[in-house]
Short mmCIF file of C-alpha atoms in Angstrom, two decimals:
data_model
loop_
_atom_site.label_atom_id
_atom_site.label_comp_id
_atom_site.label_asym_id
_atom_site.label_seq_id
_atom_site.Cartn_x
_atom_site.Cartn_y
_atom_site.Cartn_z
CA UNK A 256 25.02 -57.12 -55.14
CA UNK A 257 26.05 -55.28 -51.78
CA UNK A 258 26.46 -51.38 -52.73
CA UNK A 259 30.15 -50.13 -53.25
CA UNK A 260 30.24 -46.98 -52.44
CA UNK A 261 33.26 -44.43 -54.05
CA UNK A 262 34.39 -40.76 -53.53
CA UNK A 263 31.52 -39.42 -55.97
CA UNK A 264 29.58 -42.50 -56.97
CA UNK A 265 27.51 -45.11 -56.05
CA UNK A 266 27.34 -49.05 -57.63
CA UNK A 267 24.27 -50.32 -56.86
CA UNK A 268 21.30 -52.97 -58.09
CA UNK A 269 18.92 -51.16 -60.99
CA UNK A 270 16.18 -49.44 -59.19
CA UNK A 271 13.21 -48.33 -60.39
CA UNK A 272 14.09 -44.55 -60.62
CA UNK A 273 16.77 -45.78 -63.18
CA UNK A 274 14.73 -45.07 -66.22
CA UNK A 275 15.61 -42.10 -67.31
CA UNK A 276 18.99 -42.28 -67.18
CA UNK A 277 19.04 -45.43 -68.71
CA UNK A 278 17.05 -43.85 -71.70
CA UNK A 279 20.04 -40.86 -72.15
CA UNK A 280 22.61 -43.32 -73.04
CA UNK A 281 20.55 -46.12 -74.62
CA UNK A 282 18.49 -43.77 -77.11
CA UNK A 283 21.69 -42.88 -78.54
CA UNK A 284 24.47 -45.58 -78.39
CA UNK A 285 27.89 -44.28 -79.70
CA UNK A 286 29.51 -47.70 -80.25
CA UNK A 287 27.71 -50.41 -82.67
CA UNK A 288 27.77 -53.23 -79.59
CA UNK A 289 25.37 -51.24 -77.74
CA UNK A 290 23.24 -50.74 -80.89
CA UNK A 291 20.81 -53.93 -80.34
CA UNK A 292 20.13 -52.32 -76.69
CA UNK A 293 19.05 -49.26 -77.90
CA UNK A 294 15.36 -47.67 -76.56
CA UNK A 295 13.56 -44.87 -78.05
CA UNK A 296 11.30 -44.18 -75.37
CA UNK A 297 10.49 -44.06 -71.64
CA UNK A 298 8.39 -46.72 -71.73
CA UNK A 299 11.04 -49.36 -73.57
CA UNK A 300 13.78 -47.80 -70.80
CA UNK A 301 11.54 -48.84 -67.55
CA UNK A 302 11.47 -52.62 -69.96
CA UNK A 303 14.97 -52.40 -69.67
CA UNK A 304 15.68 -51.36 -66.32
CA UNK A 305 13.07 -54.20 -65.42
CA UNK A 306 15.22 -56.69 -66.84
CA UNK A 307 18.29 -55.36 -65.55
CA UNK A 308 16.75 -55.31 -62.04
CA UNK A 309 16.53 -58.75 -62.28
CA UNK A 310 19.81 -59.54 -63.92
CA UNK A 311 22.98 -59.54 -61.21
CA UNK A 312 25.23 -59.05 -64.63
CA UNK A 313 23.93 -55.33 -64.70
CA UNK A 314 25.47 -52.57 -62.19
CA UNK A 315 23.94 -49.65 -62.18
CA UNK A 316 26.42 -46.65 -61.64
CA UNK A 317 25.15 -43.24 -59.98
CA UNK A 318 25.92 -40.22 -58.75
CA UNK A 319 26.30 -40.30 -55.26
CA UNK A 320 25.31 -36.92 -54.56
CA UNK A 321 21.99 -37.56 -56.02
CA UNK A 322 21.85 -41.22 -57.18
CA UNK A 323 21.39 -40.31 -60.94
CA UNK A 324 22.22 -43.08 -63.21
CA UNK A 325 24.72 -42.16 -65.51
CA UNK A 326 25.82 -45.58 -66.93
CA UNK A 327 26.41 -49.28 -66.15
CA UNK A 328 28.77 -52.04 -65.79
CA UNK A 329 28.09 -55.41 -66.75
CA UNK A 330 30.22 -58.60 -66.72
CA UNK A 331 29.32 -62.21 -67.19
CA UNK A 332 31.19 -65.03 -64.83
CA UNK A 333 32.88 -67.66 -68.14
CA UNK A 334 35.00 -69.49 -65.53
CA UNK A 335 34.99 -70.54 -61.85
CA UNK A 336 37.43 -67.69 -61.26
CA UNK A 337 37.49 -66.07 -64.88
CA UNK A 338 34.91 -62.94 -65.75
CA UNK A 339 33.91 -60.61 -68.83
CA UNK A 340 33.28 -56.95 -68.13
CA UNK A 341 32.04 -54.06 -70.02
CA UNK A 342 30.64 -50.64 -69.10
CA UNK A 343 28.37 -48.20 -70.92
CA UNK A 344 28.07 -44.65 -70.15
CA UNK A 345 26.38 -41.19 -70.96
CA UNK A 346 28.22 -39.03 -72.88
CA UNK A 347 27.01 -36.59 -70.65
CA UNK A 348 29.21 -37.39 -67.47
CA UNK A 349 32.19 -37.90 -70.09
CA UNK A 350 35.66 -36.72 -68.88
CA UNK A 351 34.99 -36.08 -65.66
CA UNK A 352 36.78 -39.93 -64.64
CA UNK A 353 33.62 -41.71 -63.31
CA UNK A 354 34.41 -44.83 -65.70
CA UNK A 355 37.74 -45.15 -64.31
CA UNK A 356 36.73 -44.00 -60.62
CA UNK A 357 33.99 -46.70 -61.17
CA UNK A 358 35.17 -49.65 -63.04
CA UNK A 359 38.40 -49.54 -60.49
CA UNK A 360 36.02 -50.11 -57.45
CA UNK A 361 34.57 -52.69 -59.54
CA UNK A 362 37.41 -54.58 -60.52
CA UNK A 363 38.38 -54.09 -56.51
CA UNK A 364 35.00 -56.07 -55.40
CA UNK A 365 35.82 -58.83 -58.10
CA UNK A 366 39.29 -59.45 -57.11
CA UNK A 367 38.78 -58.87 -53.39
CA UNK A 368 35.16 -59.83 -52.40
CA UNK A 369 34.24 -62.22 -54.93
CA UNK A 370 38.03 -63.80 -55.18
CA UNK A 371 38.28 -63.64 -59.01
CA UNK A 372 41.60 -64.75 -60.57
CA UNK A 373 41.12 -63.20 -63.97
CA UNK A 374 38.95 -60.47 -65.71
CA UNK A 375 39.02 -59.27 -69.38
CA UNK A 376 37.29 -56.96 -71.67
CA UNK A 377 36.51 -57.02 -75.40
CA UNK A 378 36.78 -53.75 -77.01
CA UNK A 379 36.10 -52.32 -80.46
CA UNK A 380 38.95 -51.18 -82.60
CA UNK A 381 37.09 -47.59 -82.79
CA UNK A 382 36.20 -47.31 -79.18
CA UNK A 383 39.17 -45.54 -78.65
CA UNK A 384 37.58 -43.99 -75.07
CA UNK A 385 37.34 -48.06 -73.77
CA UNK A 386 40.92 -48.56 -74.74
CA UNK A 387 42.29 -45.62 -72.72
CA UNK A 388 39.73 -46.77 -69.51
CA UNK A 389 41.70 -50.27 -69.94
CA UNK A 390 45.19 -48.96 -70.13
CA UNK A 391 44.74 -46.42 -67.19
CA UNK A 392 43.63 -49.68 -65.26
CA UNK A 393 47.11 -51.34 -66.17
CA UNK A 394 45.08 -53.80 -68.72
CA UNK A 395 46.95 -55.94 -70.61
CA UNK A 396 46.31 -55.81 -74.45
CA UNK A 397 46.30 -59.61 -74.80
CA UNK A 398 44.95 -60.16 -78.34
CA UNK A 399 43.61 -58.49 -81.54
CA UNK A 400 40.67 -60.03 -83.54
CA UNK A 401 40.37 -59.11 -86.67
CA UNK A 402 36.26 -58.99 -88.32
CA UNK A 403 35.44 -60.92 -84.58
CA UNK A 404 31.85 -60.03 -84.28
CA UNK A 405 28.78 -58.08 -86.23
CA UNK A 406 26.87 -55.83 -84.35
CA UNK A 407 25.28 -54.38 -87.82
CA UNK A 408 24.64 -54.51 -91.03
CA UNK A 409 26.00 -52.73 -94.36
CA UNK A 410 23.54 -51.26 -96.92
CA UNK A 411 23.27 -54.42 -98.86
CA UNK A 412 22.31 -56.20 -95.78
CA UNK A 413 25.48 -57.97 -95.37
CA UNK A 414 27.36 -57.80 -91.51
CA UNK A 415 29.90 -55.24 -90.88
CA UNK A 416 32.69 -57.23 -88.79
CA UNK A 417 34.55 -55.33 -86.35
CA UNK A 418 37.98 -55.42 -85.40
CA UNK A 419 37.95 -56.06 -81.52
CA UNK A 420 40.49 -55.91 -78.98
CA UNK A 421 40.95 -58.01 -76.12
CA UNK A 422 42.27 -56.41 -72.60
CA UNK A 423 42.95 -58.44 -69.45
CA UNK A 424 43.91 -58.18 -65.60
CA UNK A 425 44.65 -60.79 -63.64
CA UNK A 426 44.60 -60.57 -59.46
CA UNK A 427 48.04 -60.55 -59.12
CA UNK A 428 48.66 -57.57 -61.43
CA UNK A 429 45.91 -55.78 -60.29
CA UNK A 430 47.79 -56.59 -56.23
CA UNK A 431 50.88 -55.04 -57.14
CA UNK A 432 49.51 -52.05 -59.03
CA UNK A 433 47.36 -51.13 -56.01
CA UNK A 434 50.57 -51.29 -53.79
CA UNK A 435 53.38 -50.12 -55.63
CA UNK A 436 50.95 -46.84 -57.37
CA UNK A 437 48.09 -46.80 -55.64
CA UNK A 438 46.29 -47.41 -59.12
#
């Protein structure tokens, strides 16, 4: 992926120097969907970074002034012109607008450089911050899936299923939002 710069951030491929930053947000996932990605040591983080370096579907989100990793955006090409996207950020950098700044820039890249027609995101019902981000980006709430997926189990070993929302955005909606309110 080519580098994407915003006022405060740099979106780029993962690099060897990202292990400590990755450890900081993968050591204590706040949302169940990231539990299987959990790491406990810097050595595990180094291995994750090595895997992400080889995988084009992960984008490192770094502070522009220090190149320090504060989160990631991930995506999956579903159809010829449809992508699923998601994100995971370090809680220490919350409340500064970094998530919206980076995801907005990434959406711009997908719609204008990759000519994507449709983007969607799955968000668990209790992940209010990601729901708020989708709404800030003027993504449309398209669906509500009851007991859609399981990332963890109850104490008795049975799966705990998550209710999940689906948000989506079309390129034509993005372009209209950009021209009308400078999203």
